[in-house]
mmCIF file of C-alpha atoms in Angstrom:
data_model
loop_
_atom_site.group_PDB
_atom_site.id
_atom_site.type_symbol
_atom_site.label_atom_id
_atom_site.label_comp_id
_atom_site.label_asym_id
_atom_site.label_seq_id
_atom_site.Cartn_x
_atom_site.Cartn_y
_atom_site.Cartn_z
ATOM 1 C CA MET J 80 95.840 91.170 117.607
ATOM 2 C CA THR J 81 93.010 93.382 116.356
ATOM 3 C CA LYS J 82 92.225 93.697 112.660
ATOM 4 C CA ASP J 83 93.463 97.317 112.723
ATOM 5 C CA ALA J 84 96.674 96.347 114.508
ATOM 6 C CA THR J 85 97.208 93.459 112.090
ATOM 7 C CA HIS J 86 96.659 95.759 109.084
ATOM 8 C CA HIS J 87 99.081 98.314 110.543
ATOM 9 C CA ALA J 88 101.653 95.583 111.284
ATOM 10 C CA GLN J 89 101.415 94.582 107.608
ATOM 11 C CA GLY J 90 102.354 98.108 106.555
ATOM 12 C CA GLY J 91 98.858 99.590 106.256
ATOM 13 C CA PRO J 92 97.639 102.771 107.896
ATOM 14 C CA ARG J 93 96.317 102.913 111.436
ATOM 15 C CA ASN J 94 92.921 104.567 111.696
ATOM 16 C CA LYS J 95 93.281 107.393 114.189
ATOM 17 C CA GLY J 96 89.571 108.169 114.250
ATOM 18 C CA PRO J 97 87.495 110.775 112.438
ATOM 19 C CA ARG J 98 89.412 113.468 110.591
ATOM 20 C CA GLN J 99 87.933 116.792 109.483
ATOM 21 C CA LEU J 100 88.089 116.816 105.678
ATOM 22 C CA ASP J 101 87.967 119.946 103.564
ATOM 23 C CA ALA J 102 86.991 120.414 99.913
ATOM 24 C CA THR J 103 90.560 119.738 98.706
ATOM 25 C CA ASP J 104 90.682 116.454 100.647
ATOM 26 C CA HIS J 105 87.381 115.401 99.067
ATOM 27 C CA GLN J 106 88.672 116.361 95.636
ATOM 28 C CA ILE J 107 91.807 114.247 96.181
ATOM 29 C CA ILE J 108 89.648 111.308 97.266
ATOM 30 C CA ARG J 109 87.437 111.606 94.163
ATOM 31 C CA LEU J 110 90.412 111.902 91.822
ATOM 32 C CA LEU J 111 92.134 108.857 93.330
ATOM 33 C CA MET J 112 88.891 106.884 93.179
ATOM 34 C CA GLU J 113 88.709 107.685 89.460
ATOM 35 C CA ASN J 114 92.390 106.901 88.864
ATOM 36 C CA GLY J 115 94.378 105.357 91.693
ATOM 37 C CA ARG J 116 97.555 105.599 89.599
ATOM 38 C CA MET J 117 97.322 109.371 89.125
ATOM 39 C CA SER J 118 100.756 110.906 89.621
ATOM 40 C CA ASN J 119 101.321 113.342 92.446
ATOM 41 C CA ALA J 120 102.139 116.053 89.877
ATOM 42 C CA ALA J 121 98.787 115.513 88.119
ATOM 43 C CA LEU J 122 96.973 115.383 91.464
ATOM 44 C CA ALA J 123 98.586 118.669 92.511
ATOM 45 C CA ALA J 124 97.657 120.311 89.200
ATOM 46 C CA ALA J 125 94.050 119.109 89.420
ATOM 47 C CA THR J 126 93.673 120.371 92.994
ATOM 48 C CA LYS J 127 95.632 123.589 92.347
ATOM 49 C CA THR J 128 98.060 122.827 95.178
ATOM 50 C CA ALA J 129 101.817 122.505 95.349
ATOM 51 C CA GLU J 130 103.168 118.980 94.792
ATOM 52 C CA SER J 131 104.482 118.927 98.363
ATOM 53 C CA THR J 132 101.015 119.876 99.654
ATOM 54 C CA SER J 133 99.335 117.240 97.520
ATOM 55 C CA HIS J 134 101.778 114.596 98.733
ATOM 56 C CA ALA J 135 101.332 115.629 102.376
ATOM 57 C CA ARG J 136 97.543 115.537 102.082
ATOM 58 C CA VAL J 137 97.547 112.053 100.519
ATOM 59 C CA GLN J 138 99.875 110.839 103.278
ATOM 60 C CA ALA J 139 97.625 112.393 105.950
ATOM 61 C CA LEU J 140 94.566 110.725 104.387
ATOM 62 C CA ARG J 141 96.380 107.366 104.404
ATOM 63 C CA GLU J 142 97.578 107.760 107.991
ATOM 64 C CA ALA J 143 94.053 108.682 109.109
ATOM 65 C CA GLY J 144 92.714 105.551 107.400
ATOM 66 C CA VAL J 145 90.577 107.576 104.987
ATOM 67 C CA ILE J 146 92.490 106.067 102.063
ATOM 68 C CA SER J 147 92.906 102.434 103.008
ATOM 69 C CA GLY J 148 94.435 101.195 99.771
ATOM 70 C CA ILE J 149 94.700 101.523 96.015
ATOM 71 C CA HIS J 150 93.487 98.478 94.098
ATOM 72 C CA ALA J 151 93.552 97.198 90.545
ATOM 73 C CA GLU J 152 90.168 96.972 88.871
ATOM 74 C CA VAL J 153 90.272 93.738 86.879
ATOM 75 C CA ASP J 154 88.117 92.971 83.856
ATOM 76 C CA THR J 155 86.911 89.489 84.812
ATOM 77 C CA THR J 156 86.022 88.720 81.185
ATOM 78 C CA ALA J 157 89.638 89.326 80.161
ATOM 79 C CA ILE J 158 90.813 86.694 82.664
ATOM 80 C CA GLY J 159 88.268 84.068 81.604
ATOM 81 C CA ARG J 160 85.567 84.730 84.233
ATOM 82 C CA PRO J 161 82.863 86.681 82.364
ATOM 83 C CA LEU J 162 79.899 85.522 84.467
ATOM 84 C CA GLN J 163 79.463 87.614 87.617
ATOM 85 C CA ALA J 164 76.844 87.096 90.298
ATOM 86 C CA LEU J 165 75.750 88.223 93.731
ATOM 87 C CA ILE J 166 75.042 85.309 96.054
ATOM 88 C CA PHE J 167 73.003 86.184 99.134
ATOM 89 C CA VAL J 168 73.656 83.818 102.043
ATOM 90 C CA ARG J 169 71.791 83.079 105.265
ATOM 91 C CA ILE J 170 73.499 81.241 108.110
ATOM 92 C CA HIS J 171 71.569 78.895 110.408
ATOM 93 C CA PRO J 172 70.585 80.752 113.611
ATOM 94 C CA GLY J 173 72.504 78.203 115.696
ATOM 95 C CA SER J 174 75.655 78.772 113.642
ATOM 96 C CA ARG J 175 76.149 82.513 114.158
ATOM 97 C CA GLU J 176 79.558 81.945 115.747
ATOM 98 C CA GLU J 177 80.673 80.503 112.398
ATOM 99 C CA LEU J 178 79.786 83.676 110.474
ATOM 100 C CA GLN J 179 83.249 85.270 110.686
ATOM 101 C CA PRO J 180 85.266 82.082 109.992
ATOM 102 C CA GLU J 181 82.888 81.138 107.164
ATOM 103 C CA THR J 182 83.258 84.485 105.411
ATOM 104 C CA GLU J 183 87.036 84.361 105.873
ATOM 105 C CA ARG J 184 87.063 80.893 104.263
ATOM 106 C CA LEU J 185 84.925 82.070 101.371
ATOM 107 C CA ALA J 186 86.952 85.252 100.784
ATOM 108 C CA LYS J 187 89.978 83.043 100.014
ATOM 109 C CA LEU J 188 88.232 81.107 97.238
ATOM 110 C CA PRO J 189 89.289 81.960 93.657
ATOM 111 C CA ALA J 190 85.779 82.873 92.468
ATOM 112 C CA VAL J 191 85.124 85.430 95.224
ATOM 113 C CA LEU J 192 85.695 89.106 94.427
ATOM 114 C CA ASN J 193 84.179 90.543 97.634
ATOM 115 C CA VAL J 194 82.257 89.547 100.744
ATOM 116 C CA PHE J 195 79.803 92.027 102.264
ATOM 117 C CA PHE J 196 78.235 91.626 105.723
ATOM 118 C CA LEU J 197 74.576 92.631 105.723
ATOM 119 C CA GLY J 198 71.860 93.656 108.112
ATOM 120 C CA GLY J 199 68.436 92.284 107.297
ATOM 121 C CA HIS J 200 67.198 89.050 105.782
ATOM 122 C CA TYR J 201 70.617 87.785 104.652
ATOM 123 C CA ASP J 202 73.835 87.559 106.677
ATOM 124 C CA PHE J 203 76.237 88.309 103.844
ATOM 125 C CA VAL J 204 76.496 88.566 100.079
ATOM 126 C CA LEU J 205 79.292 87.289 97.875
ATOM 127 C CA TRP J 206 80.271 88.987 94.646
ATOM 128 C CA VAL J 207 81.710 86.209 92.495
ATOM 129 C CA ALA J 208 83.050 85.691 88.978
ATOM 130 C CA ALA J 209 82.883 82.371 87.154
ATOM 131 C CA SER J 210 83.910 81.131 83.730
ATOM 132 C CA ASN J 211 80.453 79.760 82.915
ATOM 133 C CA PRO J 212 77.087 78.805 84.467
ATOM 134 C CA THR J 213 78.314 75.288 85.302
ATOM 135 C CA GLU J 214 81.206 76.688 87.348
ATOM 136 C CA LEU J 215 78.868 79.130 89.128
ATOM 137 C CA ARG J 216 76.444 76.313 89.938
ATOM 138 C CA ALA J 217 79.275 74.138 91.277
ATOM 139 C CA PHE J 218 80.448 77.012 93.486
ATOM 140 C CA VAL J 219 76.962 77.457 94.958
ATOM 141 C CA LEU J 220 76.432 73.725 95.459
ATOM 142 C CA HIS J 221 79.868 72.708 96.731
ATOM 143 C CA ASP J 222 81.429 75.774 98.328
ATOM 144 C CA LEU J 223 78.233 77.127 99.873
ATOM 145 C CA SER J 224 75.254 74.799 100.141
ATOM 146 C CA GLU J 225 77.223 71.777 101.371
ATOM 147 C CA HIS J 226 78.653 73.739 104.308
ATOM 148 C CA ARG J 227 76.730 72.972 107.511
ATOM 149 C CA ALA J 228 76.447 76.619 108.623
ATOM 150 C CA VAL J 229 74.704 77.738 105.411
ATOM 151 C CA ALA J 230 70.908 77.763 105.690
ATOM 152 C CA SER J 231 70.092 79.128 102.227
ATOM 153 C CA THR J 232 71.437 80.984 99.230
ATOM 154 C CA GLU J 233 69.920 83.153 96.517
ATOM 155 C CA THR J 234 71.905 83.891 93.380
ATOM 156 C CA SER J 235 71.404 86.898 91.119
ATOM 157 C CA VAL J 236 73.385 87.046 87.882
ATOM 158 C CA ILE J 237 74.883 90.458 87.127
ATOM 159 C CA LEU J 238 73.938 91.510 83.606
ATOM 160 C CA ASP J 239 75.920 94.765 83.644
ATOM 161 C CA HIS J 240 77.241 97.248 86.167
ATOM 162 C CA ARG J 241 78.565 100.767 86.460
ATOM 163 C CA ARG J 242 81.063 101.993 88.983
ATOM 164 C CA GLY J 243 79.957 105.076 90.891
ATOM 165 C CA THR J 244 81.744 108.183 89.655
ATOM 166 C CA ASN J 245 80.366 110.941 91.856
ATOM 167 C CA PHE J 246 80.465 109.410 95.347
ATOM 168 C CA ASN J 247 82.271 112.293 97.035
ATOM 169 C CA ALA J 248 81.203 115.250 94.872
ATOM 170 C CA GLN J 249 78.799 116.977 97.274
ATOM 171 C CA PHE J 250 81.647 117.611 99.712
ATOM 172 C CA GLU J 251 83.869 119.399 97.217
ATOM 173 C CA GLN J 252 81.755 122.554 97.314
ATOM 174 C CA ASP J 253 82.415 123.236 101.038
#
């Protein structure tokens, strides 16, 4: 079963290919990125559309796979994991077939927030949260470096970050 078919079987949208988006669609996307819990009434008011139109547009964006989910943004400090880091990982050239299973294994570990596949010097990067430097070090040593497919890692501690707030804005003027 393909990833798309699996996601659809689990109740998620099926990507039907590219969809022509207009300024209202882009505005809806931006508003939901800012507040995924925004009510349909508030969304309709902000986009100056009828509630039924707003609802239909959100549904169409979901069905087209443009909106693939709404997620909680968790303050890792509030849950006892204040130390965040990006860990860049290279896989041994002879272990490329293990790239997908390795990232799937890592994505299930409690410290991992996201896994990103990369082009370039590294194969993927992990965004992790740990309770302290000792826990982060143990993660790198035991969950990464001891695995036979991992050639090298480079860890960068995140000092602060900002979430993008204007990702879709240039399209709203169409």
